[in-house]
Amino acid sequence: MTRVLIVDDEPDIVLTLKMILELEGYEVLDAESAERAHQVVAAEALDAILLDIGLPGADGWEFLEQIRARRSFDTGRVVVVTAHVSASSPARAREFGASYVAKPFRSEDVLAAVGRAVAKRESVG
Amino acid sequence: MTIATVSLQYAVAGLFLLLSAITYRKWRTLRERTWLLFSFSVAMLGSIAGLARLAELTEFRYSIFNDLSVLAFLASGFGLLLVRHELLPLSRRVVRAAFVAVCAAAVTGIIVRIPMSPSAHFNTPDIVALWVLVVTWTACCCEPIVRFWIAARGRPAVQRSRLRALSVAYGSVVALLALVLSAGTHDPSPGKALVYQIFSIALIPLLFAAFTPPAWLRRFWRQHEEEALRRSMQDLLPFTETPSVIAERGLEWATRLLGADAGTVIDSDGRVLAMRGDVAAAHRVSPSPSPSESAAARPLQHNTIIVPLPMERGPGSIIVVSGPYTPLFGMDEIARLREYASSLAIALDRVRLVEALAAERSSYENLLQTVSDLGEGFLVVEKLKVVYANDAYSRLSGYSLEELKALPSIVDLGTPAAKEMVADRIRRRALGETFPDHYESEMIRKDGRRIDVEVAQKFITSGNAGVRTISIIRDITERKRSEQELRRLDLGRRTFIVNAAHELRTPLAVVNGIASMLATHRDAMTQHQLEEGFNALSRQVERVRILIDNLLDLTVLEQEAAEAVELQAVPLALAAMRALEAAPPPDGKVVEIALPDAVEVMADPMRLDQVLVNMYTNAYRYGGEHVRLEARDAGGSLVLTIADDGPGVPPDLVPHLFDPFTRGPDSRRMHGSGLGLVIVRRLVETFGGEVWYEPNQPHGARFSLRLREVA
């Protein structure tokens, strides 16, 4: 089963994303901070990550920098999901090869982005 | 009688009649009664000699010559008295009395019939009648002689000399008569008769000179005046009064020089600058001739001279009118007056130049004062040294004018950046490059305070003074501060909107996501998922409601910030209880209210309730299990504190605690709007109070409000 990690400190966002993904057959894990997410990445085999930017402690961008530096996860399989919408955010996400979905999101946009991220693993694999 | 005497007698008669004819001609030209009366008087004198000759030729057979001689003799005397009356009017009574006396004397002379023959015997009535005639005639002549002599005192030289010439001439006639009478009534010796005739002839030029003095004589009379005039002309130049004063002074000398009676100085615009005597009455001349009329020196009438004043602003004129004592003006007077007019014109031009410079200076000073009144500094600098600074610049810089002038270089007042800018401007100017006249800079006041200034500067090259910079300097520190404040407010507003939008995105994302799943996957969802979904929807809608409420509260507070809030005494304990009912503690939280019952604070009750509700809510969300409300007196004010035993506020968050959308580390689970404490601060400020945070011991948070206590 395809495993996706949701990194977000907002419980209802986690709940919503989890519902969308689980109903489509994904196995979903979650982490409320970057620190916790690193632990999950290290412990679990993941196909994609849905990443919030406004996290307590290290934010989403720092998390991306860290996993790229540690080579712990392919940043191309990360989907940035954020309410911190600015003109530079999509471009910044692209620098990491990551996808970008702005809040409020539609379920089909999330699923499409996750689908593309998972496909990258399959093409690489 | 010798032939010589007879010839001289004819000559005397002829010369007197010639003088009479000349003066009569003058009268014909000038139509002044003085000339006519003088002509008459002289003619009468001349006719006496003629009648004597006729009587002698007819061997004294006709008494008519006797009678005519008596009449001519008295008429000559009375004529002179009338001349005096024209020049220096007598009272009517005196004139009438003189006339009666003259008539009486004439009647006496005619009745008695004084013999004309030199060889005739004079009886007593003849002698009495002769004395009546002589006394009457002498009285008519002597009064003017004395009067003219006295009146000459204190008059201008020409007038004085002329009056005295008249006095001397008539005096001589009287003297001649006295001489003749003193010789007795007998026929004089041929020698004496010759002397009398020569004396009579000598009187002619004297009378002529008295009435129509020639130019050389006028110049002679003027000699002393000329000297004084030269001094006056020299005085005119350094004399720096008003044009009117200069003109009056000049006119005084012009009339005095010519012995004139009246005069006026007309400006180039036709305005009368000065007037002496009654010009119009003196000769019925217009006081404002047109420039064309006054363009050339010429007599307007025989007794008026108009000389142009060649002034810088256009030609004016001096008009001088002769009076009864003034000899007729000739070319000599015109030349003298023209010469004097040139000096007067220069003096007038000079005084006008001085006036114009003074006006220029005054307007310059007024301008500088106005600039200073507006608070604009004005600075003149030469070779980096201050030459002039107005009061406003002194206030701006903190230095007095003397201190500014003593500065080695004005650039010393600039900040390093300003010094660099000045050096750059000097360099660019040396290279002939153009650069803006206006710039903004910074300067350091005497008290060390840095101020922002706006400078408008011009370089001026002025003769020996070299290159000067003239600058108007305005203090724009306040404006700069306002601009920065506006930028800060604008940035804050934009940040607020971005944050508010961000706060709405999260609940909308939940609503949108769950709603779409309910629409498409409702059948596949478990009961648990459905319940969780609906609960999430409910929480997020509530979150949006709170956010909207708080945003509205803030907006209202912003609008009401400028309005005075009506404060009243509010019992603090009651307010705390009311707020607790509105925001009861959730499960697991305990609130302890430790407030004295009687304490009252000055506040708006509704707003105080809202403050307390927000404070409780904040403590429930981020505090520990125990929440305590306490108060302490702080000298006229009361400090109300809500303390909890939670983790407290992370130090890096404390400076932003009362900024919009600042929330604690665990806020995502608490669903706050991030505006609660902002609203608290704004509300407390409307009461004139303040709010602050401090950590609780051993852990937790203490939010304190300072409120005005009711005494």
mmCIF file of N, CA and C in Angstrom, chain B residues 353-457:
data_model
loop_
_atom_site.group_PDB
_atom_site.id
_atom_site.type_symbol
_atom_site.label_atom_id
_atom_site.label_comp_id
_atom_site.label_asym_id
_atom_site.label_seq_id
_atom_site.Cartn_x
_atom_site.Cartn_y
_atom_site.Cartn_z
ATOM 1 N N LEU B 353 17.929 107.293 -5.843
ATOM 2 C CA LEU B 353 18.707 106.049 -5.888
ATOM 3 C C LEU B 353 18.871 105.492 -4.474
ATOM 4 N N VAL B 354 19.168 106.425 -3.571
ATOM 5 C CA VAL B 354 19.324 106.015 -2.169
ATOM 6 C C VAL B 354 17.998 105.453 -1.648
ATOM 7 N N GLU B 355 16.904 106.131 -2.019
ATOM 8 C CA GLU B 355 15.576 105.654 -1.601
ATOM 9 C C GLU B 355 15.283 104.278 -2.190
ATOM 10 N N ALA B 356 15.620 104.125 -3.487
ATOM 11 C CA ALA B 356 15.363 102.842 -4.159
ATOM 12 C C ALA B 356 16.182 101.739 -3.508
ATOM 13 N N LEU B 357 17.430 102.077 -3.171
ATOM 14 C CA LEU B 357 18.282 101.077 -2.518
ATOM 15 C C LEU B 357 17.724 100.716 -1.148
ATOM 16 N N ALA B 358 17.247 101.761 -0.448
ATOM 17 C CA ALA B 358 16.673 101.519 0.884
ATOM 18 C C ALA B 358 15.424 100.649 0.767
ATOM 19 N N ALA B 359 14.604 100.948 -0.274
ATOM 20 C CA ALA B 359 13.374 100.161 -0.480
ATOM 21 C C ALA B 359 13.731 98.718 -0.819
ATOM 22 N N GLU B 360 14.754 98.591 -1.661
ATOM 23 C CA GLU B 360 15.222 97.257 -2.068
ATOM 24 C C GLU B 360 15.697 96.480 -0.847
ATOM 25 N N ARG B 361 16.471 97.185 -0.043
ATOM 26 C CA ARG B 361 17.021 96.568 1.160
ATOM 27 C C ARG B 361 15.889 96.183 2.113
ATOM 28 N N SER B 362 14.899 97.109 2.215
ATOM 29 C CA SER B 362 13.770 96.860 3.104
ATOM 30 C C SER B 362 12.975 95.637 2.642
ATOM 31 N N SER B 363 12.734 95.582 1.311
ATOM 32 C CA SER B 363 11.957 94.439 0.815
ATOM 33 C C SER B 363 12.753 93.142 0.981
ATOM 34 N N TYR B 364 14.070 93.247 0.826
ATOM 35 C CA TYR B 364 14.954 92.090 1.010
ATOM 36 C C TYR B 364 14.872 91.607 2.461
ATOM 37 N N GLU B 365 14.926 92.605 3.383
ATOM 38 C CA GLU B 365 14.862 92.245 4.805
ATOM 39 C C GLU B 365 13.490 91.685 5.161
ATOM 40 N N ASN B 366 12.437 92.290 4.554
ATOM 41 C CA ASN B 366 11.081 91.781 4.805
ATOM 42 C C ASN B 366 10.948 90.342 4.322
ATOM 43 N N LEU B 367 11.538 90.101 3.145
ATOM 44 C CA LEU B 367 11.481 88.752 2.579
ATOM 45 C C LEU B 367 12.176 87.767 3.514
ATOM 46 N N LEU B 368 13.357 88.183 3.967
ATOM 47 C CA LEU B 368 14.105 87.300 4.871
ATOM 48 C C LEU B 368 13.325 87.081 6.160
ATOM 49 N N GLN B 369 12.680 88.162 6.646
ATOM 50 C CA GLN B 369 11.914 88.038 7.883
ATOM 51 C C GLN B 369 10.730 87.099 7.672
ATOM 52 N N THR B 370 10.083 87.233 6.489
ATOM 53 C CA THR B 370 8.946 86.361 6.183
ATOM 54 C C THR B 370 9.398 84.917 6.128
ATOM 55 N N VAL B 371 10.539 84.727 5.465
ATOM 56 C CA VAL B 371 11.089 83.372 5.370
ATOM 57 C C VAL B 371 11.359 82.841 6.779
ATOM 58 N N SER B 372 11.894 83.752 7.608
ATOM 59 C CA SER B 372 12.208 83.350 8.984
ATOM 60 C C SER B 372 10.930 83.056 9.759
ATOM 61 N N ASP B 373 9.891 83.922 9.564
ATOM 62 C CA ASP B 373 8.615 83.709 10.251
ATOM 63 C C ASP B 373 7.991 82.368 9.879
ATOM 64 N N LEU B 374 8.224 81.950 8.633
ATOM 65 C CA LEU B 374 7.682 80.663 8.185
ATOM 66 C C LEU B 374 8.504 79.496 8.716
ATOM 67 N N GLY B 375 9.586 79.826 9.412
ATOM 68 C CA GLY B 375 10.432 78.772 9.968
ATOM 69 C C GLY B 375 11.467 78.271 8.985
ATOM 70 N N GLU B 376 11.608 78.985 7.858
ATOM 71 C CA GLU B 376 12.571 78.566 6.850
ATOM 72 C C GLU B 376 13.916 79.214 7.172
ATOM 73 N N GLY B 377 14.932 78.412 7.308
ATOM 74 C CA GLY B 377 16.262 78.951 7.558
ATOM 75 C C GLY B 377 16.823 79.541 6.282
ATOM 76 N N PHE B 378 17.511 80.669 6.417
ATOM 77 C CA PHE B 378 18.121 81.308 5.252
ATOM 78 C C PHE B 378 19.599 81.486 5.572
ATOM 79 N N LEU B 379 20.426 81.044 4.631
ATOM 80 C CA LEU B 379 21.860 80.998 4.914
ATOM 81 C C LEU B 379 22.638 81.475 3.695
ATOM 82 N N VAL B 380 23.582 82.381 3.952
ATOM 83 C CA VAL B 380 24.489 82.817 2.883
ATOM 84 C C VAL B 380 25.888 82.393 3.288
ATOM 85 N N VAL B 381 26.542 81.658 2.401
ATOM 86 C CA VAL B 381 27.863 81.100 2.709
ATOM 87 C C VAL B 381 28.844 81.499 1.617
ATOM 88 N N GLU B 382 30.029 81.880 2.051
ATOM 89 C CA GLU B 382 31.074 82.203 1.083
ATOM 90 C C GLU B 382 32.338 81.470 1.510
ATOM 91 N N LYS B 383 32.891 80.725 0.590
ATOM 92 C CA LYS B 383 34.078 79.902 0.869
ATOM 93 C C LYS B 383 33.870 79.069 2.140
ATOM 94 N N LEU B 384 32.704 78.479 2.228
ATOM 95 C CA LEU B 384 32.298 77.594 3.327
ATOM 96 C C LEU B 384 32.149 78.311 4.676
ATOM 97 N N LYS B 385 32.317 79.636 4.669
ATOM 98 C CA LYS B 385 32.120 80.409 5.905
ATOM 99 C C LYS B 385 30.752 81.085 5.857
ATOM 100 N N VAL B 386 30.089 81.102 7.004
ATOM 101 C CA VAL B 386 28.765 81.723 7.056
ATOM 102 C C VAL B 386 28.914 83.245 6.989
ATOM 103 N N VAL B 387 28.176 83.842 6.055
ATOM 104 C CA VAL B 387 28.173 85.304 5.917
ATOM 105 C C VAL B 387 26.915 85.859 6.582
ATOM 106 N N TYR B 388 25.811 85.146 6.405
ATOM 107 C CA TYR B 388 24.550 85.591 6.993
ATOM 108 C C TYR B 388 23.675 84.376 7.288
ATOM 109 N N ALA B 389 22.957 84.437 8.378
ATOM 110 C CA ALA B 389 21.957 83.403 8.703
ATOM 111 C C ALA B 389 20.812 84.100 9.407
ATOM 112 N N ASN B 390 19.595 83.740 9.063
ATOM 113 C CA ASN B 390 18.464 84.393 9.720
ATOM 114 C C ASN B 390 18.130 83.699 11.048
ATOM 115 N N ASP B 391 17.156 84.283 11.759
ATOM 116 C CA ASP B 391 16.809 83.748 13.088
ATOM 117 C C ASP B 391 16.360 82.295 13.008
ATOM 118 N N ALA B 392 15.585 81.995 11.949
ATOM 119 C CA ALA B 392 15.048 80.631 11.821
ATOM 120 C C ALA B 392 16.196 79.632 11.698
ATOM 121 N N TYR B 393 17.249 79.995 10.959
ATOM 122 C CA TYR B 393 18.374 79.063 10.826
ATOM 123 C C TYR B 393 19.079 78.906 12.173
ATOM 124 N N SER B 394 19.157 80.027 12.919
ATOM 125 C CA SER B 394 19.788 79.949 14.238
ATOM 126 C C SER B 394 18.999 78.993 15.135
ATOM 127 N N ARG B 395 17.655 79.123 15.066
ATOM 128 C CA ARG B 395 16.815 78.220 15.873
ATOM 129 C C ARG B 395 16.989 76.778 15.415
ATOM 130 N N LEU B 396 17.058 76.614 14.102
ATOM 131 C CA LEU B 396 17.176 75.277 13.504
ATOM 132 C C LEU B 396 18.476 74.595 13.915
ATOM 133 N N SER B 397 19.569 75.376 13.875
ATOM 134 C CA SER B 397 20.890 74.786 14.131
ATOM 135 C C SER B 397 21.257 74.821 15.609
ATOM 136 N N GLY B 398 20.610 75.740 16.362
ATOM 137 C CA GLY B 398 20.953 75.877 17.768
ATOM 138 C C GLY B 398 22.127 76.815 17.995
ATOM 139 N N TYR B 399 22.712 77.334 16.901
ATOM 140 C CA TYR B 399 23.848 78.253 17.024
ATOM 141 C C TYR B 399 23.368 79.682 16.804
ATOM 142 N N SER B 400 23.989 80.645 17.532
ATOM 143 C CA SER B 400 23.697 82.054 17.259
ATOM 144 C C SER B 400 24.411 82.454 15.976
ATOM 145 N N LEU B 401 24.036 83.623 15.443
ATOM 146 C CA LEU B 401 24.668 84.093 14.201
ATOM 147 C C LEU B 401 26.181 84.251 14.394
ATOM 148 N N GLU B 402 26.555 84.779 15.541
ATOM 149 C CA GLU B 402 27.985 84.978 15.812
ATOM 150 C C GLU B 402 28.703 83.632 15.844
ATOM 151 N N GLU B 403 28.074 82.640 16.486
ATOM 152 C CA GLU B 403 28.705 81.313 16.560
ATOM 153 C C GLU B 403 28.820 80.699 15.166
ATOM 154 N N LEU B 404 27.777 80.920 14.359
ATOM 155 C CA LEU B 404 27.815 80.364 12.994
ATOM 156 C C LEU B 404 28.932 81.016 12.191
ATOM 157 N N LYS B 405 29.063 82.351 12.350
ATOM 158 C CA LYS B 405 30.110 83.054 11.601
ATOM 159 C C LYS B 405 31.500 82.605 12.054
ATOM 160 N N ALA B 406 31.601 82.199 13.306
ATOM 161 C CA ALA B 406 32.911 81.789 13.836
ATOM 162 C C ALA B 406 33.282 80.363 13.433
ATOM 163 N N LEU B 407 32.322 79.613 12.880
ATOM 164 C CA LEU B 407 32.620 78.231 12.497
ATOM 165 C C LEU B 407 33.672 78.214 11.375
ATOM 166 N N PRO B 408 34.661 77.324 11.461
ATOM 167 C CA PRO B 408 35.671 77.260 10.389
ATOM 168 C C PRO B 408 35.023 76.900 9.055
ATOM 169 N N SER B 409 34.004 76.040 9.099
ATOM 170 C CA SER B 409 33.331 75.641 7.862
ATOM 171 C C SER B 409 31.908 75.215 8.197
ATOM 172 N N ILE B 410 30.972 75.649 7.375
ATOM 173 C CA ILE B 410 29.567 75.295 7.603
ATOM 174 C C ILE B 410 29.358 73.788 7.431
ATOM 175 N N VAL B 411 30.253 73.176 6.670
ATOM 176 C CA VAL B 411 30.140 71.730 6.411
ATOM 177 C C VAL B 411 30.288 70.944 7.711
ATOM 178 N N ASP B 412 30.927 71.573 8.710
ATOM 179 C CA ASP B 412 31.115 70.880 9.994
ATOM 180 C C ASP B 412 29.790 70.507 10.639
ATOM 181 N N LEU B 413 28.715 71.212 10.244
ATOM 182 C CA LEU B 413 27.405 70.918 10.851
ATOM 183 C C LEU B 413 26.744 69.689 10.224
ATOM 184 N N GLY B 414 27.305 69.208 9.118
ATOM 185 C CA GLY B 414 26.682 68.082 8.424
ATOM 186 C C GLY B 414 27.100 66.740 9.017
ATOM 187 N N THR B 415 26.272 65.741 8.748
ATOM 188 C CA THR B 415 26.655 64.379 9.108
ATOM 189 C C THR B 415 27.690 63.928 8.066
ATOM 190 N N PRO B 416 28.378 62.801 8.285
ATOM 191 C CA PRO B 416 29.359 62.354 7.281
ATOM 192 C C PRO B 416 28.748 62.243 5.885
ATOM 193 N N ALA B 417 27.505 61.737 5.823
ATOM 194 C CA ALA B 417 26.857 61.602 4.504
ATOM 195 C C ALA B 417 26.628 62.970 3.873
ATOM 196 N N ALA B 418 26.233 63.948 4.713
ATOM 197 C CA ALA B 418 25.983 65.302 4.202
ATOM 198 C C ALA B 418 27.277 65.946 3.729
ATOM 199 N N LYS B 419 28.365 65.728 4.471
ATOM 200 C CA LYS B 419 29.672 66.280 4.078
ATOM 201 C C LYS B 419 30.081 65.733 2.719
ATOM 202 N N GLU B 420 29.832 64.445 2.554
ATOM 203 C CA GLU B 420 30.179 63.793 1.282
ATOM 204 C C GLU B 420 29.363 64.418 0.136
ATOM 205 N N MET B 421 28.077 64.694 0.439
ATOM 206 C CA MET B 421 27.207 65.273 -0.585
ATOM 207 C C MET B 421 27.679 66.677 -0.969
ATOM 208 N N VAL B 422 28.045 67.466 0.027
ATOM 209 C CA VAL B 422 28.520 68.831 -0.242
ATOM 210 C C VAL B 422 29.801 68.779 -1.079
ATOM 211 N N ALA B 423 30.715 67.868 -0.706
ATOM 212 C CA ALA B 423 31.977 67.737 -1.449
ATOM 213 C C ALA B 423 31.684 67.361 -2.900
ATOM 214 N N ASP B 424 30.699 66.494 -3.082
ATOM 215 C CA ASP B 424 30.339 66.050 -4.428
ATOM 216 C C ASP B 424 29.761 67.213 -5.241
ATOM 217 N N ARG B 425 28.933 68.039 -4.575
ATOM 218 C CA ARG B 425 28.340 69.191 -5.279
ATOM 219 C C ARG B 425 29.428 70.191 -5.678
ATOM 220 N N ILE B 426 30.372 70.402 -4.785
ATOM 221 C CA ILE B 426 31.460 71.347 -5.093
ATOM 222 C C ILE B 426 32.284 70.819 -6.268
ATOM 223 N N ARG B 427 32.550 69.531 -6.240
ATOM 224 C CA ARG B 427 33.344 68.916 -7.313
ATOM 225 C C ARG B 427 32.610 69.025 -8.659
ATOM 226 N N ARG B 428 31.298 68.709 -8.616
ATOM 227 C CA ARG B 428 30.512 68.751 -9.864
ATOM 228 C C ARG B 428 30.402 70.170 -10.395
ATOM 229 N N ARG B 429 30.329 71.130 -9.469
ATOM 230 C CA ARG B 429 30.243 72.518 -9.910
ATOM 231 C C ARG B 429 31.555 72.932 -10.583
ATOM 232 N N ALA B 430 32.691 72.479 -9.979
ATOM 233 C CA ALA B 430 34.000 72.810 -10.549
ATOM 234 C C ALA B 430 34.140 72.218 -11.952
ATOM 235 N N LEU B 431 33.513 71.073 -12.162
ATOM 236 C CA LEU B 431 33.595 70.417 -13.471
ATOM 237 C C LEU B 431 32.551 70.971 -14.448
ATOM 238 N N GLY B 432 31.735 71.865 -13.962
ATOM 239 C CA GLY B 432 30.713 72.468 -14.825
ATOM 240 C C GLY B 432 29.520 71.559 -15.037
ATOM 241 N N GLU B 433 29.388 70.555 -14.214
ATOM 242 C CA GLU B 433 28.241 69.638 -14.355
ATOM 243 C C GLU B 433 27.013 70.276 -13.719
ATOM 244 N N THR B 434 25.852 69.837 -14.175
ATOM 245 C CA THR B 434 24.619 70.334 -13.556
ATOM 246 C C THR B 434 24.193 69.377 -12.455
ATOM 247 N N PHE B 435 23.570 69.933 -11.471
ATOM 248 C CA PHE B 435 23.057 69.105 -10.375
ATOM 249 C C PHE B 435 21.852 69.812 -9.777
ATOM 250 N N PRO B 436 20.987 69.058 -9.108
ATOM 251 C CA PRO B 436 19.734 69.680 -8.645
ATOM 252 C C PRO B 436 19.974 70.768 -7.590
ATOM 253 N N ASP B 437 19.101 71.790 -7.634
ATOM 254 C CA ASP B 437 19.185 72.860 -6.642
ATOM 255 C C ASP B 437 18.567 72.422 -5.311
ATOM 256 N N HIS B 438 17.695 71.434 -5.381
ATOM 257 C CA HIS B 438 17.021 70.971 -4.158
ATOM 258 C C HIS B 438 17.573 69.606 -3.763
ATOM 259 N N TYR B 439 17.806 69.444 -2.494
ATOM 260 C CA TYR B 439 18.211 68.120 -2.026
ATOM 261 C C TYR B 439 17.864 67.969 -0.545
ATOM 262 N N GLU B 440 17.866 66.720 -0.121
ATOM 263 C CA GLU B 440 17.621 66.459 1.297
ATOM 264 C C GLU B 440 18.930 66.038 1.935
ATOM 265 N N SER B 441 19.119 66.454 3.165
ATOM 266 C CA SER B 441 20.382 66.162 3.821
ATOM 267 C C SER B 441 20.148 66.006 5.323
ATOM 268 N N GLU B 442 21.234 65.892 6.035
ATOM 269 C CA GLU B 442 21.127 65.761 7.487
ATOM 270 C C GLU B 442 22.106 66.733 8.118
ATOM 271 N N MET B 443 21.740 67.275 9.263
ATOM 272 C CA MET B 443 22.712 68.113 9.968
ATOM 273 C C MET B 443 22.653 67.828 11.460
ATOM 274 N N ILE B 444 23.718 68.219 12.114
ATOM 275 C CA ILE B 444 23.796 67.970 13.556
ATOM 276 C C ILE B 444 23.700 69.307 14.277
ATOM 277 N N ARG B 445 22.703 69.420 15.132
ATOM 278 C CA ARG B 445 22.500 70.662 15.881
ATOM 279 C C ARG B 445 23.587 70.848 16.931
ATOM 280 N N LYS B 446 23.599 72.023 17.508
ATOM 281 C CA LYS B 446 24.595 72.320 18.538
ATOM 282 C C LYS B 446 24.433 71.359 19.727
ATOM 283 N N ASP B 447 23.159 70.983 20.013
ATOM 284 C CA ASP B 447 22.934 70.072 21.137
ATOM 285 C C ASP B 447 23.183 68.612 20.765
ATOM 286 N N GLY B 448 23.696 68.390 19.561
ATOM 287 C CA GLY B 448 24.072 67.033 19.158
ATOM 288 C C GLY B 448 22.960 66.266 18.478
ATOM 289 N N ARG B 449 21.757 66.853 18.471
ATOM 290 C CA ARG B 449 20.627 66.142 17.866
ATOM 291 C C ARG B 449 20.748 66.179 16.352
ATOM 292 N N ARG B 450 20.484 65.040 15.737
ATOM 293 C CA ARG B 450 20.549 64.976 14.274
ATOM 294 C C ARG B 450 19.172 65.323 13.707
ATOM 295 N N ILE B 451 19.158 66.192 12.719
ATOM 296 C CA ILE B 451 17.865 66.525 12.109
ATOM 297 C C ILE B 451 17.955 66.358 10.591
ATOM 298 N N ASP B 452 16.795 66.054 10.014
ATOM 299 C CA ASP B 452 16.716 65.957 8.552
ATOM 300 C C ASP B 452 16.358 67.328 8.012
ATOM 301 N N VAL B 453 17.020 67.727 6.950
ATOM 302 C CA VAL B 453 16.726 69.042 6.361
ATOM 303 C C VAL B 453 16.524 68.921 4.857
ATOM 304 N N GLU B 454 15.727 69.864 4.352
ATOM 305 C CA GLU B 454 15.528 69.987 2.912
ATOM 306 C C GLU B 454 16.187 71.308 2.517
ATOM 307 N N VAL B 455 17.003 71.269 1.485
ATOM 308 C CA VAL B 455 17.788 72.460 1.124
ATOM 309 C C VAL B 455 17.493 72.852 -0.323
ATOM 310 N N ALA B 456 17.242 74.154 -0.505
ATOM 311 C CA ALA B 456 17.176 74.720 -1.866
ATOM 312 C C ALA B 456 18.373 75.661 -1.957
ATOM 313 N N GLN B 457 19.231 75.401 -2.909
ATOM 314 C CA GLN B 457 20.522 76.112 -2.904
ATOM 315 C C GLN B 457 20.857 76.660 -4.282
#
